[in-house]
Amino acid sequence: MVNRTVHIDQNQLAEMEQRYRAHLVNSLSGFKSANLIGTISESGQTNLAIVSSVFHLGADPALVGFISRPNSVARDTLSNIIATGSYTINQVNSDIWQQAHQTSARYEPQQCEFAEVGLTPEYYQEVQAPFVAQSRLKYGVKLESYQRIELNQTLLVIGSITDILLDDVALKNDGSIDIEQLNSVCVSGLDCYHRTERLGRLSYAKPGKPITLID
């Protein structure tokens, strides 16, 4: 059977039912990392939210970014980050993927997502925001900047990594992290979660030099 190519143009996108369009466009970028962002308010109320837009921004200095939806309505995660300057990013694994997804529910500000979904907050040294105890790869982040993207009013949040916590079994001799050892999951679209299958690591690419498997 030969697959048929479906062509969808910009006008058709604009005319689609809202939820259908959201599922379609969110699927286009493929697999995305699944992370829980932990924050705490100035009054001590913890908050936990799943985010699939975390991305690497630089290694020296160590910077990480994510996209927050428009704050035209209350966004406890964003408000807490701006108020305290502290947050944690906690990778989702196959033991907690359903609890992680449940944090996307619209809880009231006074409700604690940790308690509501059955995850455990933990604190480490000088990091003010809570980590997720059940996450096997997590890091503390200090807010460096945030800026509005005028095209759609989302916010780009950039932070510097201050503390990294991970299971030692996943840390390789060259500094790379074998995230499959941690049973990390990824997400596609709005609500589909996946395990991964490693193909291999490849040598540094140079013109005229064949690539080789290195691990």
mmCIF file of C-alpha atoms in Angstrom:
data_model
loop_
_atom_site.group_PDB
_atom_site.id
_atom_site.type_symbol
_atom_site.label_atom_id
_atom_site.label_comp_id
_atom_site.label_asym_id
_atom_site.label_seq_id
_atom_site.Cartn_x
_atom_site.Cartn_y
_atom_site.Cartn_z
ATOM 1 C CA MET A 1 0.000 0.000 0.000
ATOM 2 C CA VAL A 2 1.369 3.400 -1.002
ATOM 3 C CA ASN A 3 0.793 6.220 1.444
ATOM 4 C CA ARG A 4 -0.910 9.305 0.086
ATOM 5 C CA THR A 5 0.543 12.738 0.844
ATOM 6 C CA VAL A 6 -1.864 15.104 2.565
ATOM 7 C CA HIS A 7 -1.321 18.796 1.823
ATOM 8 C CA ILE A 8 -2.626 21.342 4.332
ATOM 9 C CA ASP A 9 -2.139 25.004 3.510
ATOM 10 C CA GLN A 10 -2.180 28.041 5.781
ATOM 11 C CA ASN A 11 -5.771 28.921 4.978
ATOM 12 C CA GLN A 12 -6.935 25.425 5.904
ATOM 13 C CA LEU A 13 -5.000 25.656 9.164
ATOM 14 C CA ALA A 14 -6.724 28.914 10.027
ATOM 15 C CA GLU A 15 -10.171 27.435 9.349
ATOM 16 C CA MET A 16 -9.678 24.262 11.424
ATOM 17 C CA GLU A 17 -11.545 23.583 14.640
ATOM 18 C CA GLN A 18 -9.344 24.898 17.464
ATOM 19 C CA ARG A 19 -8.608 21.621 19.239
ATOM 20 C CA TYR A 20 -7.960 19.741 15.996
ATOM 21 C CA ARG A 21 -5.470 22.431 14.933
ATOM 22 C CA ALA A 22 -3.768 22.320 18.337
ATOM 23 C CA HIS A 23 -3.259 18.547 18.104
ATOM 24 C CA LEU A 24 -1.968 18.819 14.538
ATOM 25 C CA VAL A 25 0.485 21.676 15.006
ATOM 26 C CA ASN A 26 1.793 20.385 18.338
ATOM 27 C CA SER A 27 2.638 17.081 16.629
ATOM 28 C CA LEU A 28 4.752 18.662 13.890
ATOM 29 C CA SER A 29 7.900 19.136 15.973
ATOM 30 C CA GLY A 30 8.133 15.408 16.715
ATOM 31 C CA PHE A 31 9.393 13.965 19.983
ATOM 32 C CA LYS A 32 9.968 16.494 22.775
ATOM 33 C CA SER A 33 11.461 16.147 26.220
ATOM 34 C CA ALA A 34 9.005 15.765 29.099
ATOM 35 C CA ASN A 35 9.921 17.772 32.187
ATOM 36 C CA LEU A 36 8.284 18.905 35.400
ATOM 37 C CA ILE A 37 9.039 22.453 36.507
ATOM 38 C CA GLY A 38 8.987 22.890 40.264
ATOM 39 C CA THR A 39 8.482 26.319 41.834
ATOM 40 C CA ILE A 40 7.495 27.883 45.128
ATOM 41 C CA SER A 41 5.706 31.150 45.825
ATOM 42 C CA GLU A 42 6.956 33.852 48.165
ATOM 43 C CA SER A 43 4.395 32.623 50.708
ATOM 44 C CA GLY A 44 5.695 29.036 50.494
ATOM 45 C CA GLN A 45 3.054 27.455 48.221
ATOM 46 C CA THR A 46 4.662 24.867 45.949
ATOM 47 C CA ASN A 47 3.693 24.383 42.309
ATOM 48 C CA LEU A 48 4.473 21.700 39.755
ATOM 49 C CA ALA A 49 3.780 21.804 36.016
ATOM 50 C CA ILE A 50 4.674 19.596 33.061
ATOM 51 C CA VAL A 51 6.424 21.351 30.178
ATOM 52 C CA SER A 52 7.508 19.966 26.802
ATOM 53 C CA SER A 53 9.318 23.073 25.553
ATOM 54 C CA VAL A 54 12.570 22.910 27.546
ATOM 55 C CA PHE A 55 15.648 23.369 25.350
ATOM 56 C CA HIS A 56 19.443 23.618 25.668
ATOM 57 C CA LEU A 57 20.731 27.148 25.147
ATOM 58 C CA GLY A 58 24.433 26.896 25.935
ATOM 59 C CA ALA A 59 27.037 24.963 27.934
ATOM 60 C CA ASP A 60 29.418 27.747 28.970
ATOM 61 C CA PRO A 61 27.719 29.321 30.764
ATOM 62 C CA ALA A 62 25.210 26.517 31.310
ATOM 63 C CA LEU A 63 21.872 27.945 30.162
ATOM 64 C CA VAL A 64 18.475 26.393 29.577
ATOM 65 C CA GLY A 65 15.261 27.861 28.208
ATOM 66 C CA PHE A 66 11.592 27.050 27.970
ATOM 67 C CA ILE A 67 8.481 28.647 26.528
ATOM 68 C CA SER A 68 5.643 29.708 28.808
ATOM 69 C CA ARG A 69 2.157 30.230 27.476
ATOM 70 C CA PRO A 70 0.766 33.796 27.525
ATOM 71 C CA ASN A 71 0.202 35.151 31.036
ATOM 72 C CA SER A 72 -3.093 36.792 30.119
ATOM 73 C CA VAL A 73 -4.513 34.355 32.704
ATOM 74 C CA ALA A 74 -2.858 33.283 35.954
ATOM 75 C CA ARG A 75 0.274 31.162 35.410
ATOM 76 C CA ASP A 76 1.501 30.077 38.836
ATOM 77 C CA THR A 77 4.732 28.589 37.473
ATOM 78 C CA LEU A 78 5.719 31.781 35.664
ATOM 79 C CA SER A 79 4.611 34.038 38.528
ATOM 80 C CA ASN A 80 6.646 32.039 41.038
ATOM 81 C CA ILE A 81 9.748 32.061 38.842
ATOM 82 C CA ILE A 82 9.576 35.837 38.377
ATOM 83 C CA ALA A 83 8.933 36.422 42.085
ATOM 84 C CA THR A 84 11.661 34.147 43.502
ATOM 85 C CA GLY A 85 14.093 33.693 40.606
ATOM 86 C CA SER A 86 14.322 29.976 41.437
ATOM 87 C CA TYR A 87 12.952 26.857 39.743
ATOM 88 C CA THR A 88 13.818 23.230 39.106
ATOM 89 C CA ILE A 89 13.558 21.118 35.977
ATOM 90 C CA ASN A 90 12.851 17.444 36.604
ATOM 91 C CA GLN A 91 12.949 14.877 33.810
ATOM 92 C CA VAL A 92 9.916 12.582 33.596
ATOM 93 C CA ASN A 93 10.516 8.825 33.649
ATOM 94 C CA SER A 94 8.335 5.799 32.983
ATOM 95 C CA ASP A 95 7.455 5.445 36.671
ATOM 96 C CA ILE A 96 5.781 8.860 36.923
ATOM 97 C CA TRP A 97 4.549 9.769 33.439
ATOM 98 C CA GLN A 98 0.872 9.616 34.343
ATOM 99 C CA GLN A 99 1.300 11.679 37.507
ATOM 100 C CA ALA A 100 3.373 14.151 35.490
ATOM 101 C CA HIS A 101 0.622 14.534 32.891
ATOM 102 C CA GLN A 102 -1.957 15.144 35.618
ATOM 103 C CA THR A 103 -0.108 18.305 36.690
ATOM 104 C CA SER A 104 -1.451 19.945 33.531
ATOM 105 C CA ALA A 105 -4.896 20.055 35.175
ATOM 106 C CA ARG A 106 -6.062 23.516 36.238
ATOM 107 C CA TYR A 107 -5.678 23.318 39.987
ATOM 108 C CA GLU A 108 -6.464 26.303 42.195
ATOM 109 C CA PRO A 109 -3.470 28.378 43.344
ATOM 110 C CA GLN A 110 -3.845 27.129 46.914
ATOM 111 C CA GLN A 111 -3.735 23.485 45.812
ATOM 112 C CA CYS A 112 -0.391 21.681 45.771
ATOM 113 C CA GLU A 113 0.173 19.681 42.587
ATOM 114 C CA PHE A 114 2.722 17.509 44.369
ATOM 115 C CA ALA A 115 0.050 16.322 46.804
ATOM 116 C CA GLU A 116 -2.733 16.184 44.230
ATOM 117 C CA VAL A 117 -0.862 13.857 41.844
ATOM 118 C CA GLY A 118 1.165 11.853 44.371
ATOM 119 C CA LEU A 119 4.688 13.153 43.810
ATOM 120 C CA THR A 120 7.152 14.130 46.534
ATOM 121 C CA PRO A 121 8.856 17.522 46.868
ATOM 122 C CA GLU A 122 12.456 17.532 48.040
ATOM 123 C CA TYR A 123 14.905 20.343 48.667
ATOM 124 C CA TYR A 124 18.627 20.515 48.071
ATOM 125 C CA GLN A 125 21.117 22.915 49.618
ATOM 126 C CA GLU A 126 20.578 26.519 48.516
ATOM 127 C CA VAL A 127 17.970 25.856 45.800
ATOM 128 C CA GLN A 128 14.769 27.507 46.979
ATOM 129 C CA ALA A 129 12.383 25.697 44.623
ATOM 130 C CA PRO A 130 11.406 22.054 45.199
ATOM 131 C CA PHE A 131 12.740 19.131 43.186
ATOM 132 C CA VAL A 132 10.684 16.015 42.366
ATOM 133 C CA ALA A 133 12.047 13.167 44.481
ATOM 134 C CA GLN A 134 10.946 10.527 41.956
ATOM 135 C CA SER A 135 12.799 12.152 39.045
ATOM 136 C CA ARG A 136 16.166 10.555 38.291
ATOM 137 C CA LEU A 137 17.630 13.573 36.449
ATOM 138 C CA LYS A 138 16.914 17.076 37.720
ATOM 139 C CA TYR A 139 18.586 20.435 38.050
ATOM 140 C CA GLY A 140 18.167 23.717 39.853
ATOM 141 C CA VAL A 141 17.858 26.852 37.747
ATOM 142 C CA LYS A 142 18.257 30.567 38.478
ATOM 143 C CA LEU A 143 16.190 32.949 36.381
ATOM 144 C CA GLU A 144 18.334 35.145 34.139
ATOM 145 C CA SER A 145 15.810 36.744 31.800
ATOM 146 C CA TYR A 146 12.351 36.470 30.318
ATOM 147 C CA GLN A 147 10.918 38.191 27.286
ATOM 148 C CA ARG A 148 7.629 38.263 25.460
ATOM 149 C CA ILE A 149 7.439 36.926 21.914
ATOM 150 C CA GLU A 150 5.216 39.433 20.161
ATOM 151 C CA LEU A 151 4.017 37.027 17.465
ATOM 152 C CA ASN A 152 1.865 35.038 19.895
ATOM 153 C CA GLN A 153 2.464 36.594 23.336
ATOM 154 C CA THR A 154 4.242 33.524 24.712
ATOM 155 C CA LEU A 155 7.242 34.118 26.975
ATOM 156 C CA LEU A 156 10.799 32.887 26.534
ATOM 157 C CA VAL A 157 12.258 32.088 29.956
ATOM 158 C CA ILE A 158 16.047 31.667 30.254
ATOM 159 C CA GLY A 159 17.886 30.435 33.315
ATOM 160 C CA SER A 160 21.358 29.400 34.426
ATOM 161 C CA ILE A 161 21.856 25.883 35.777
ATOM 162 C CA THR A 162 23.119 25.942 39.367
ATOM 163 C CA ASP A 163 22.842 22.341 40.583
ATOM 164 C CA ILE A 164 22.529 18.978 38.794
ATOM 165 C CA LEU A 165 21.273 15.789 40.462
ATOM 166 C CA LEU A 166 21.199 12.446 38.631
ATOM 167 C CA ASP A 167 21.620 8.714 39.170
ATOM 168 C CA ASP A 168 25.300 7.875 38.800
ATOM 169 C CA VAL A 169 24.563 4.885 36.546
ATOM 170 C CA ALA A 170 23.687 7.280 33.701
ATOM 171 C CA LEU A 171 26.747 9.550 33.834
ATOM 172 C CA LYS A 172 29.311 8.523 31.208
ATOM 173 C CA ASN A 173 33.086 9.020 31.404
ATOM 174 C CA ASP A 174 33.007 11.759 28.752
ATOM 175 C CA GLY A 175 30.291 13.738 30.543
ATOM 176 C CA SER A 176 27.371 12.612 28.399
ATOM 177 C CA ILE A 177 24.236 11.251 30.059
ATOM 178 C CA ASP A 178 22.622 7.984 29.014
ATOM 179 C CA ILE A 179 19.027 9.030 29.568
ATOM 180 C CA GLU A 180 17.694 5.593 28.635
ATOM 181 C CA GLN A 181 19.359 4.270 31.787
ATOM 182 C CA LEU A 182 17.002 6.576 33.646
ATOM 183 C CA ASN A 183 13.883 5.293 31.852
ATOM 184 C CA SER A 184 13.235 8.824 30.632
ATOM 185 C CA VAL A 185 10.191 9.350 28.439
ATOM 186 C CA CYS A 186 9.404 11.850 25.714
ATOM 187 C CA VAL A 187 6.157 13.346 24.513
ATOM 188 C CA SER A 188 4.609 13.985 21.110
ATOM 189 C CA GLY A 189 1.699 16.241 20.407
ATOM 190 C CA LEU A 190 -0.241 17.285 23.476
ATOM 191 C CA ASP A 191 -0.728 14.009 25.294
ATOM 192 C CA CYS A 192 1.175 11.027 23.850
ATOM 193 C CA TYR A 193 4.123 9.622 25.827
ATOM 194 C CA HIS A 194 6.883 7.358 24.520
ATOM 195 C CA ARG A 195 9.825 5.257 25.592
ATOM 196 C CA THR A 196 12.911 5.592 23.396
ATOM 197 C CA GLU A 197 15.162 3.112 21.631
ATOM 198 C CA ARG A 198 18.781 4.095 21.253
ATOM 199 C CA LEU A 199 20.385 3.652 17.826
ATOM 200 C CA GLY A 200 23.940 4.619 18.852
ATOM 201 C CA ARG A 201 26.381 7.484 19.257
ATOM 202 C CA LEU A 202 28.291 8.741 16.239
ATOM 203 C CA SER A 203 31.758 10.239 15.899
ATOM 204 C CA TYR A 204 32.300 13.982 15.426
ATOM 205 C CA ALA A 205 31.415 14.836 11.839
ATOM 206 C CA LYS A 206 34.202 16.244 9.629
ATOM 207 C CA PRO A 207 34.264 16.821 5.850
ATOM 208 C CA GLY A 208 35.752 13.851 3.992
ATOM 209 C CA LYS A 209 35.905 11.621 7.070
ATOM 210 C CA PRO A 210 33.413 8.750 7.421
ATOM 211 C CA ILE A 211 31.396 8.742 10.620
ATOM 212 C CA THR A 212 31.757 5.766 12.942
ATOM 213 C CA LEU A 213 29.815 4.333 15.846
ATOM 214 C CA ILE A 214 31.561 5.265 19.089
ATOM 215 C CA ASP A 215 29.211 3.672 21.624
#
